[in-house]
Amino acid sequence: MNAPTLPTGREAFEPKRPTSKDVAWCPGCGNFGIRNILISALAELGLKPSQVAIISGIGQAAKMPHYINANGYHTLHGRAIPIATGVKAANPKLTVIAEGGDGDMYAEGGNHLLHAIRRNPDITVLIHDNQIYGLTKGQASPTTMVGMKTPTQPWGVFEEPFNPVALAVALNASFVARTFMGYFKESVEIIKKAIQHKGLAIVDILHPCVSFNKVNTYAWYREHTYWMDDHDPYDREAAFKRAIETDPLPLGIFYINKKPTFEENVSAYRRDKRPLWQREPKLDLVERFFESKKL
Amino acid sequence: MAEFKEDVSIVLGGAAGQGVQTVEGILTHALKESGYHVYANKEYMSRVRGGINTTEIRVSSRRVRAFVKRIDILVPFKQGVLTWVRDRLSENTVILGERENVEDEFLEKVNLVEVPLTKMATKVGSQLYLNTIAAGVIVGLFHGDFKAVEEYLRRRFGAKGENVVQKNLEAAKKGYELGVKLCEEGTIAVEVQKDESVKDEVLLTGTEVAGIGALAGGMNFLSFYPMSPSTGVSTFAAQHAEEFEIIVEQVEDEISAINMALGAWYAGARAMVSTSGGGFALMSEALSLAGMAENPVVIHLAQRPGPATGLPTRTMQGDLNLVLYAGHGDFPRIILAPGSLEEAFYLTAEAFNLADRYQVPVIILTDQYFVDTYYNLPAPDVGKVKFERHIVEAKPGYRRYELTEDGISPRAVPGYGEDVVVANGNEHDEWGDITEEAEMTRRMQEKRAIKKLKTVRRNAPLPKLVGEENAKYLVVAWGSTLHVIEEALDKLGRDDVALLHFSWVYPLNPKTKKFFEGKIVIAVENNITGQFADLLKKELGVEVHHRVLKHDGRPFSVEEVLDALKGVVE
């Protein structure tokens, strides 16, 4: 057996590969903060990079797998959730995180989010919500506020912003939280709880886009959010009431609903706990099937 | 008196919901158990109730595996059936059934053998027993083994209670006695020899072999969105999920289905999606992700006529170009199209080894005709299925996209080994991180689209030649048309016409070219342009001289192929 040669703790998750230190985010981007929060959360949970799989969609947020040392799959716009679901289903021993921006999770991947809530895989969905499309240079996203003018909405956005928290509570999601990445310690705690939660955990992470969103800045988020100190996350009605508050936006864990996960519901792991890659075809059962077809 | 020898084609027709499928089940099982070779195929309308659905059942002294246009005995359960199959009737066709189900215009032209099915059913207790009675009559005509009917009915209706079983048995018995009587009094005579060895064979459908082949190949994850005619394979998998300890999930759309399967493969599962053309169209985005990320995946595509919704319940070999070109950018893929049920079993199992070895999408093309085809065959040899696992451990310094001579990078899965596995749909370096560097882009493009494709192509098996190597004419076919053409060639009875059948459709081994040298090539395809003929030209530079094409949503019949070939060969 090889003795462990790789570092542990926070250091283990720091970028190591030749180009993974060449970070494509703008100076001052909220994504840096989210990366730090995530690395701290993973390290504090005592995880190893080989046990974690970060599955991302497309966009600046989705570049995360390259800037954290963990298993990663940088996939397609909007498709991180079904891919992460497949990863977790194939190997429930992995800690699986689906990551992407507000376009990834709420626009292109909106349908997958709805059905992931119904399916309840034990994955953590982190949405980098900066209320704008950054990588395509500043178009409105599903969470852009009404009235904001952009190059493609020169008349100002008139669509009502998507409310992911209210949606998730309405669909009886398993774990729903919102944080602002400017609050480091609190965000680490929320993400740790989300990862530890058994079932689908959705964390809407507010963060500024310093290049294209001149409205929702660091200062704006501090002024327009507050922490829910007196909230019982097991009370769905209370969670919904909080979820539909718009200004200031409540932060914290809105709702927790303990229910069986997708992996617990499928028959694949009832007797056999091994991940799927360790299994072989059951040729004896194939033989038996043909036997039954003789009538 | 009507006489049928050696090979009888029986067609039952009725409305959806009238139980034509039940009759098909009883007949194929009971007649096979009685020692007859059987074949069945159905055609049906895209609706839940009403319309006209028909099932053809061939009962033969010799192995039969192909659709014939000819109808020897027609059992209509409602008016309109005769009109629907008008061009399949001949003066020898016997209509077995009730006068009210025969339109007036046919009364003088056909041999009607009246049997009071409804009256008999009512006597047993309900109109519902009509189809069981009809099945009984036909088994009786063949002096089949009634015990087999009994066994089948017990299995089929056992869950509904003893009373339902008894009533059905009574109905079948009454029908059986009538069938025997029709023979004894000389109204109908059938003479088909029994072959005792048939009893030890299995009776399977295309749907079942695709499903069980996948399980034999180690499939342990299937995600799907229902779509005719592919749904049967997903249903099959779902019904065996518990026993085989696999995951089968019906998801929100085809996009999710294939992405989930990609995720599962990334983590080391053997995943499949089952769909049809329209569903596959939605999957093409993820198909190019599979190409770029070198993520294995197995896709079963049961073809139906397109474009768009086309004809949902009918058949065509029209999606070859779709699977050949789906996805943007250049990346290799493997396309398979089994011709026989045996082949479908082995090929589907092998598809998982291929996907695992080459890390490419492997597409298995069937079609409505194929998945709905039944026949008896010796049980496939499960011992011949080889399970190959191509997974390596992620040791420190592991590079997911290591550049290699043959274009195949060792694939590790997350959680096996100390290091991490980074996959990427963006252009990437050897570690899987994004690159925009020109040289690395060039090398990665070359690795996927040239080196890897070359490796797959070099190892591609050759097509199957049926007939003489030096035949003057070479009929070329792929996928589900195999047996129909085989039987047509058998009837044509000429040594100078051979058949070259492709079940490995793409990429083609360059050695394949030798089969075509100096031949007059005739492509037979169930589509309007001859998609495979075009592929032969593109891949091998082979010229196809004649194209026999069919594009009305129906399968080729033996007669049609025979006529067409007669028109081409001297």
Coordinates of N, CA and C in Angstrom, one line a residue, chain B residues 71-243:
Chain B
I71 N -50.8 -12.9 -46.4 CA -51.6 -13.3 -45.2 C -52.3 -14.6 -45.6
D72 N -52.1 -15.6 -44.8 CA -52.8 -16.9 -45.1 C -54.1 -16.9 -44.3
I73 N -54.1 -16.6 -43.1 CA -55.3 -16.6 -42.3 C -55.4 -15.2 -41.6
L74 N -56.5 -14.6 -41.8 CA -56.7 -13.3 -41.2 C -57.9 -13.4 -40.2
V75 N -57.6 -12.9 -38.9 CA -58.7 -12.9 -37.9 C -59.0 -11.4 -37.6
P76 N -60.1 -10.9 -38.2 CA -60.4 -9.5 -37.9 C -61.4 -9.4 -36.7
F77 N -61.0 -8.5 -35.7 CA -61.8 -8.3 -34.5 C -62.8 -7.1 -34.7
K78 N -62.7 -6.4 -35.8 CA -63.6 -5.3 -36.1 C -63.6 -5.0 -37.5
Q79 N -64.6 -4.2 -37.9 CA -64.7 -3.8 -39.3 C -63.5 -2.8 -39.6
G80 N -63.0 -2.8 -40.8 CA -61.9 -1.9 -41.2 C -60.6 -2.6 -41.3
V81 N -60.5 -3.8 -40.7 CA -59.3 -4.5 -40.7 C -58.9 -5.0 -42.1
L82 N -59.9 -5.5 -42.8 CA -59.7 -6.0 -44.2 C -59.3 -4.8 -45.1
T83 N -59.9 -3.7 -44.9 CA -59.5 -2.5 -45.7 C -58.1 -2.1 -45.4
W84 N -57.7 -2.1 -44.2 CA -56.4 -1.7 -43.7 C -55.3 -2.6 -44.3
V85 N -55.6 -3.9 -44.5 CA -54.6 -4.8 -45.0 C -54.9 -5.3 -46.4
R86 N -55.7 -4.5 -47.1 CA -56.2 -4.9 -48.4 C -55.2 -5.4 -49.3
D87 N -54.0 -4.7 -49.4 CA -53.0 -5.1 -50.4 C -52.2 -6.3 -49.9
R88 N -52.6 -6.9 -48.8 CA -51.9 -8.1 -48.3 C -52.8 -9.4 -48.5
L89 N -54.0 -9.1 -49.0 CA -54.9 -10.2 -49.2 C -54.7 -10.9 -50.5
S90 N -55.0 -12.2 -50.6 CA -55.0 -12.8 -51.9 C -56.2 -13.8 -52.0
E91 N -56.3 -14.4 -53.1 CA -57.5 -15.3 -53.2 C -57.3 -16.5 -52.3
N92 N -56.1 -16.8 -51.8 CA -55.9 -17.9 -50.9 C -56.2 -17.5 -49.4
T93 N -56.3 -16.2 -49.2 CA -56.4 -15.8 -47.8 C -57.8 -16.3 -47.2
V94 N -57.7 -16.9 -46.0 CA -58.9 -17.3 -45.3 C -59.2 -16.3 -44.2
I95 N -60.4 -15.8 -44.2 CA -60.8 -14.9 -43.1 C -61.5 -15.8 -42.1
L96 N -61.0 -15.8 -40.9 CA -61.5 -16.6 -39.9 C -62.2 -15.6 -38.9
G97 N -63.5 -15.7 -38.8 CA -64.1 -14.8 -37.8 C -65.6 -14.6 -38.1
E98 N -66.0 -13.4 -37.7 CA -67.5 -13.1 -37.8 C -67.8 -12.3 -39.0
R99 N -68.9 -12.6 -39.6 CA -69.4 -11.9 -40.8 C -69.4 -10.4 -40.6
E100 N -69.9 -9.9 -39.4 CA -70.0 -8.5 -39.2 C -68.7 -7.7 -39.2
N101 N -67.6 -8.5 -39.1 CA -66.3 -7.8 -39.1 C -65.7 -7.7 -40.5
V102 N -66.5 -8.2 -41.5 CA -66.0 -8.2 -42.9 C -66.8 -7.2 -43.6
E103 N -66.2 -6.2 -44.2 CA -66.9 -5.2 -45.0 C -67.5 -5.8 -46.2
D104 N -68.7 -5.3 -46.6 CA -69.5 -5.9 -47.7 C -68.7 -6.1 -48.9
E105 N -67.9 -5.1 -49.3 CA -67.1 -5.2 -50.5 C -66.2 -6.5 -50.6
F106 N -65.9 -7.0 -49.4 CA -64.9 -8.2 -49.5 C -65.7 -9.5 -49.4
L107 N -67.0 -9.4 -49.1 CA -67.7 -10.7 -48.8 C -67.6 -11.7 -50.0
E108 N -67.7 -11.2 -51.2 CA -67.7 -12.1 -52.3 C -66.3 -12.5 -52.8
K109 N -65.3 -11.7 -52.3 CA -63.9 -12.0 -52.8 C -63.1 -12.9 -51.9
V110 N -63.5 -13.0 -50.7 CA -62.6 -13.8 -49.8 C -63.2 -15.1 -49.3
N111 N -62.4 -16.0 -48.8 CA -62.9 -17.2 -48.2 C -63.2 -16.9 -46.7
L112 N -64.4 -16.8 -46.5 CA -64.8 -16.5 -45.1 C -65.2 -17.8 -44.4
V113 N -64.5 -18.1 -43.3 CA -64.8 -19.2 -42.5 C -65.4 -18.6 -41.2
E114 N -66.7 -18.7 -41.1 CA -67.4 -18.0 -40.0 C -67.2 -18.8 -38.7
V115 N -66.7 -18.1 -37.7 CA -66.7 -18.7 -36.4 C -67.4 -17.7 -35.4
P116 N -68.3 -18.1 -34.6 CA -69.1 -17.2 -33.8 C -68.3 -16.7 -32.5
L117 N -67.3 -16.0 -32.7 CA -66.4 -15.7 -31.5 C -67.1 -14.9 -30.4
T118 N -67.9 -13.9 -30.8 CA -68.6 -13.1 -29.8 C -69.6 -14.0 -29.1
K119 N -70.4 -14.8 -29.8 CA -71.4 -15.6 -29.2 C -70.7 -16.5 -28.1
M120 N -69.6 -17.1 -28.6 CA -68.9 -18.1 -27.7 C -68.4 -17.3 -26.5
A121 N -67.9 -16.1 -26.7 CA -67.3 -15.3 -25.6 C -68.4 -15.0 -24.6
T122 N -69.6 -14.6 -25.1 CA -70.7 -14.2 -24.2 C -71.1 -15.4 -23.4
K123 N -71.1 -16.6 -24.0 CA -71.4 -17.8 -23.3 C -70.5 -18.1 -22.2
V124 N -69.2 -17.8 -22.4 CA -68.3 -18.0 -21.3 C -68.5 -17.0 -20.2
G125 N -69.0 -15.8 -20.6 CA -69.3 -14.9 -19.5 C -69.1 -13.4 -19.9
S126 N -68.3 -13.2 -20.9 CA -68.1 -11.8 -21.3 C -67.4 -11.7 -22.7
Q127 N -67.7 -10.6 -23.4 CA -67.0 -10.3 -24.6 C -65.5 -10.3 -24.5
L128 N -65.0 -10.0 -23.2 CA -63.6 -9.9 -22.9 C -62.8 -11.2 -23.4
Y129 N -63.5 -12.3 -23.4 CA -62.8 -13.6 -23.7 C -62.6 -13.9 -25.2
L130 N -63.1 -12.9 -26.0 CA -63.1 -13.1 -27.4 C -61.7 -13.4 -27.9
N131 N -60.7 -12.7 -27.5 CA -59.3 -12.9 -28.0 C -58.7 -14.2 -27.5
T132 N -59.1 -14.6 -26.3 CA -58.6 -15.9 -25.8 C -59.2 -17.0 -26.7
I133 N -60.5 -16.9 -27.0 CA -61.1 -17.9 -27.8 C -60.4 -18.0 -29.2
A134 N -60.2 -16.8 -29.8 CA -59.5 -16.7 -31.1 C -58.2 -17.4 -31.1
A135 N -57.4 -17.2 -30.0 CA -56.1 -17.8 -29.8 C -56.3 -19.3 -29.8
G136 N -57.3 -19.7 -29.0 CA -57.6 -21.2 -28.9 C -57.9 -21.8 -30.2
V137 N -58.7 -21.1 -31.1 CA -59.0 -21.7 -32.4 C -57.8 -21.9 -33.2
I138 N -56.9 -21.0 -33.2 CA -55.6 -21.1 -34.0 C -54.7 -22.2 -33.4
V139 N -54.6 -22.3 -32.1 CA -53.8 -23.4 -31.6 C -54.4 -24.7 -32.0
G140 N -55.7 -24.7 -32.0 CA -56.5 -25.9 -32.3 C -56.2 -26.3 -33.8
L141 N -56.2 -25.4 -34.7 CA -55.9 -25.6 -36.1 C -54.6 -26.4 -36.3
F142 N -53.6 -26.0 -35.4 CA -52.3 -26.7 -35.5 C -52.2 -27.9 -34.6
H143 N -53.3 -28.3 -33.9 CA -53.3 -29.4 -33.0 C -52.1 -29.1 -32.0
G144 N -52.0 -27.9 -31.5 CA -51.0 -27.5 -30.6 C -51.2 -28.2 -29.2
D145 N -50.2 -28.0 -28.4 CA -50.2 -28.5 -27.1 C -51.1 -27.6 -26.2
F146 N -52.2 -28.1 -25.8 CA -53.1 -27.2 -25.0 C -52.5 -26.9 -23.6
K147 N -51.7 -27.8 -23.1 CA -51.0 -27.6 -21.8 C -50.2 -26.3 -21.8
A148 N -49.6 -26.0 -23.0 CA -48.8 -24.8 -23.1 C -49.7 -23.6 -23.0
V149 N -50.9 -23.7 -23.6 CA -51.9 -22.5 -23.5 C -52.2 -22.3 -22.1
E150 N -52.5 -23.4 -21.4 CA -52.9 -23.4 -20.0 C -51.8 -22.7 -19.2
E151 N -50.5 -23.2 -19.4 CA -49.4 -22.6 -18.6 C -49.3 -21.1 -18.9
Y152 N -49.4 -20.7 -20.1 CA -49.3 -19.3 -20.4 C -50.4 -18.5 -19.8
L153 N -51.6 -19.0 -19.8 CA -52.8 -18.3 -19.3 C -52.6 -18.1 -17.7
R154 N -52.1 -19.2 -17.1 CA -51.9 -19.2 -15.7 C -50.9 -18.1 -15.3
R155 N -49.8 -18.1 -16.1 CA -48.8 -17.1 -15.8 C -49.3 -15.6 -16.1
R156 N -50.0 -15.5 -17.2 CA -50.5 -14.2 -17.6 C -51.5 -13.6 -16.6
F157 N -52.5 -14.5 -16.3 CA -53.6 -14.0 -15.5 C -53.6 -14.4 -14.0
G158 N -52.6 -15.1 -13.6 CA -52.5 -15.7 -12.3 C -52.8 -14.6 -11.2
A159 N -52.2 -13.4 -11.4 CA -52.3 -12.3 -10.5 C -53.7 -11.8 -10.3
K160 N -54.5 -12.1 -11.3 CA -55.9 -11.5 -11.3 C -56.9 -12.5 -10.6
G161 N -56.4 -13.6 -10.2 CA -57.2 -14.5 -9.4 C -57.6 -15.7 -10.2
E162 N -58.0 -16.8 -9.5 CA -58.3 -18.1 -10.0 C -59.5 -18.0 -11.0
N163 N -60.4 -17.2 -10.6 CA -61.6 -17.1 -11.5 C -61.3 -16.6 -12.9
V164 N -60.5 -15.6 -13.0 CA -60.1 -15.1 -14.3 C -59.3 -16.1 -15.0
V165 N -58.5 -16.8 -14.3 CA -57.7 -17.9 -15.0 C -58.7 -19.0 -15.5
Q166 N -59.6 -19.4 -14.7 CA -60.5 -20.4 -15.1 C -61.4 -20.0 -16.3
K167 N -61.9 -18.8 -16.3 CA -62.7 -18.3 -17.4 C -61.9 -18.3 -18.7
N168 N -60.7 -17.8 -18.6 CA -59.8 -17.8 -19.8 C -59.5 -19.2 -20.3
L169 N -59.3 -20.1 -19.4 CA -59.0 -21.5 -19.7 C -60.2 -22.1 -20.5
E170 N -61.4 -21.8 -19.9 CA -62.6 -22.3 -20.5 C -62.8 -21.7 -22.0
A171 N -62.5 -20.4 -22.1 CA -62.6 -19.8 -23.4 C -61.6 -20.4 -24.4
A172 N -60.4 -20.6 -23.9 CA -59.3 -21.1 -24.8 C -59.7 -22.5 -25.2
K173 N -60.2 -23.3 -24.3 CA -60.6 -24.7 -24.6 C -61.7 -24.7 -25.6
K174 N -62.7 -23.9 -25.5 CA -63.8 -23.8 -26.5 C -63.3 -23.5 -27.8
G175 N -62.4 -22.5 -27.9 CA -61.8 -22.1 -29.1 C -60.9 -23.3 -29.7
Y176 N -60.2 -23.9 -28.9 CA -59.3 -25.0 -29.3 C -60.1 -26.1 -29.9
E177 N -61.2 -26.5 -29.3 CA -62.1 -27.6 -29.8 C -62.6 -27.2 -31.2
L178 N -63.0 -25.9 -31.3 CA -63.5 -25.5 -32.6 C -62.4 -25.5 -33.7
G179 N -61.2 -25.1 -33.3 CA -60.1 -25.2 -34.3 C -59.9 -26.6 -34.8
V180 N -59.9 -27.6 -33.8 CA -59.7 -29.0 -34.2 C -60.8 -29.4 -35.1
K181 N -62.0 -29.0 -34.8 CA -63.2 -29.4 -35.6 C -63.1 -28.9 -37.0
L182 N -62.6 -27.6 -37.1 CA -62.5 -27.0 -38.5 C -61.6 -27.9 -39.3
C183 N -60.5 -28.4 -38.7 CA -59.6 -29.3 -39.5 C -60.3 -30.7 -39.8
E184 N -60.9 -31.2 -38.7 CA -61.5 -32.5 -38.9 C -62.6 -32.5 -40.0
E185 N -63.4 -31.5 -40.0 CA -64.5 -31.4 -41.0 C -63.9 -31.0 -42.4
G186 N -62.6 -30.7 -42.4 CA -62.0 -30.4 -43.7 C -62.2 -28.9 -44.2
T187 N -62.5 -28.0 -43.3 CA -62.7 -26.6 -43.7 C -61.3 -26.0 -44.0
I188 N -60.5 -26.2 -43.0 CA -59.1 -25.7 -43.2 C -58.1 -26.8 -42.9
A189 N -57.1 -26.9 -43.7 CA -56.0 -27.9 -43.4 C -54.7 -27.2 -43.3
V190 N -54.0 -27.5 -42.2 CA -52.7 -26.9 -42.0 C -51.7 -28.1 -41.9
E191 N -50.6 -28.0 -42.6 CA -49.6 -29.0 -42.5 C -48.2 -28.4 -42.2
V192 N -47.9 -28.3 -40.9 CA -46.6 -27.8 -40.6 C -46.0 -28.8 -39.7
Q193 N -44.7 -29.2 -40.0 CA -44.0 -30.2 -39.2 C -43.5 -29.6 -37.9
K194 N -43.6 -30.4 -36.9 CA -43.0 -30.0 -35.6 C -41.6 -30.3 -35.6
D195 N -40.8 -29.5 -34.8 CA -39.4 -29.7 -34.6 C -39.2 -29.7 -33.1
E196 N -39.0 -30.9 -32.5 CA -39.0 -31.0 -31.0 C -37.9 -30.1 -30.4
S197 N -36.9 -29.8 -31.1 CA -35.8 -29.0 -30.5 C -36.2 -27.6 -30.2
V198 N -37.3 -27.2 -30.9 CA -37.7 -25.8 -30.7 C -38.2 -25.6 -29.2
K199 N -38.7 -26.7 -28.6 CA -39.2 -26.6 -27.2 C -38.1 -26.1 -26.3
D200 N -36.8 -26.5 -26.6 CA -35.7 -26.1 -25.7 C -35.2 -24.7 -26.0
E201 N -35.8 -24.1 -27.0 CA -35.3 -22.7 -27.4 C -36.0 -21.7 -26.6
V202 N -35.5 -20.5 -26.7 CA -36.1 -19.3 -26.0 C -36.9 -18.5 -27.0
L203 N -37.9 -17.8 -26.5 CA -38.7 -16.9 -27.3 C -38.4 -15.5 -26.8
L204 N -37.9 -14.7 -27.7 CA -37.4 -13.3 -27.2 C -37.9 -12.2 -28.2
T205 N -37.9 -11.0 -27.7 CA -38.2 -9.9 -28.6 C -36.9 -9.0 -28.7
G206 N -36.9 -8.1 -29.7 CA -35.8 -7.2 -29.8 C -35.6 -6.4 -28.6
T207 N -36.7 -5.9 -28.0 CA -36.6 -5.1 -26.8 C -35.9 -5.9 -25.7
E208 N -36.3 -7.2 -25.5 CA -35.7 -8.0 -24.4 C -34.2 -8.2 -24.6
V209 N -33.8 -8.5 -25.9 CA -32.4 -8.8 -26.1 C -31.6 -7.6 -25.9
A210 N -32.1 -6.4 -26.3 CA -31.3 -5.2 -26.0 C -31.2 -5.0 -24.5
G211 N -32.3 -5.2 -23.8 CA -32.2 -5.0 -22.3 C -31.3 -6.0 -21.6
I212 N -31.5 -7.3 -22.0 CA -30.7 -8.3 -21.3 C -29.2 -8.2 -21.7
G213 N -29.0 -7.8 -23.0 CA -27.6 -7.7 -23.4 C -26.9 -6.6 -22.6
A214 N -27.6 -5.5 -22.4 CA -27.1 -4.4 -21.6 C -26.7 -4.9 -20.2
L215 N -27.6 -5.7 -19.6 CA -27.4 -6.2 -18.3 C -26.2 -7.2 -18.3
A216 N -26.1 -7.9 -19.3 CA -24.9 -8.9 -19.5 C -23.6 -8.1 -19.6
G217 N -23.7 -6.9 -20.2 CA -22.6 -6.0 -20.4 C -22.2 -5.3 -19.1
G218 N -23.0 -5.5 -18.1 CA -22.7 -4.8 -16.8 C -23.4 -3.5 -16.7
M219 N -24.4 -3.2 -17.5 CA -25.1 -1.9 -17.3 C -25.7 -1.9 -15.8
N220 N -25.3 -0.8 -15.1 CA -25.9 -0.7 -13.8 C -26.6 0.6 -13.5
F221 N -26.8 1.4 -14.6 CA -27.5 2.7 -14.5 C -28.2 2.9 -15.8
L222 N -29.4 3.2 -15.8 CA -30.2 3.6 -17.0 C -31.0 4.8 -16.7
S223 N -30.9 5.9 -17.4 CA -31.8 7.0 -17.2 C -32.5 7.3 -18.6
F224 N -33.7 7.6 -18.5 CA -34.5 7.7 -19.8 C -35.7 8.7 -19.6
Y225 N -36.2 9.1 -20.8 CA -37.4 9.8 -20.8 C -38.2 9.0 -21.8
P226 N -39.5 8.6 -21.5 CA -40.2 7.6 -22.4 C -40.4 8.2 -23.8
M227 N -40.2 7.3 -24.8 CA -40.4 7.7 -26.1 C -40.5 6.4 -27.0
S228 N -41.7 6.3 -27.7 CA -41.8 5.1 -28.6 C -40.8 5.2 -29.7
P229 N -40.3 4.1 -30.2 CA -40.5 2.8 -29.7 C -39.4 2.3 -28.8
S230 N -38.7 3.2 -28.1 CA -37.6 2.8 -27.3 C -38.0 2.4 -25.9
T231 N -39.2 2.8 -25.4 CA -39.5 2.8 -24.0 C -39.4 1.3 -23.5
G232 N -39.7 0.4 -24.3 CA -39.7 -1.0 -23.9 C -38.4 -1.4 -23.2
V233 N -37.3 -0.9 -23.7 CA -36.0 -1.3 -23.1 C -35.9 -0.7 -21.7
S234 N -36.4 0.5 -21.5 CA -36.3 1.1 -20.2 C -37.3 0.4 -19.2
T235 N -38.5 0.0 -19.8 CA -39.4 -0.7 -18.9 C -38.8 -2.1 -18.5
F236 N -38.2 -2.7 -19.5 CA -37.5 -4.0 -19.2 C -36.5 -3.8 -18.0
A237 N -35.6 -2.8 -18.2 CA -34.6 -2.5 -17.2 C -35.2 -2.2 -15.8
A238 N -36.3 -1.4 -15.8 CA -36.9 -1.0 -14.6 C -37.5 -2.3 -13.9
Q239 N -38.0 -3.2 -14.7 CA -38.6 -4.4 -14.1 C -37.5 -5.4 -13.5
H240 N -36.3 -5.2 -14.0 CA -35.2 -6.0 -13.5 C -34.3 -5.3 -12.6
A241 N -34.6 -4.0 -12.2 CA -33.7 -3.2 -11.5 C -33.4 -3.8 -10.1
E242 N -34.5 -4.3 -9.4 CA -34.3 -4.8 -8.1 C -33.4 -6.0 -8.1
E243 N -33.8 -6.9 -9.0 CA -33.1 -8.2 -9.0 C -31.6 -8.0 -9.4

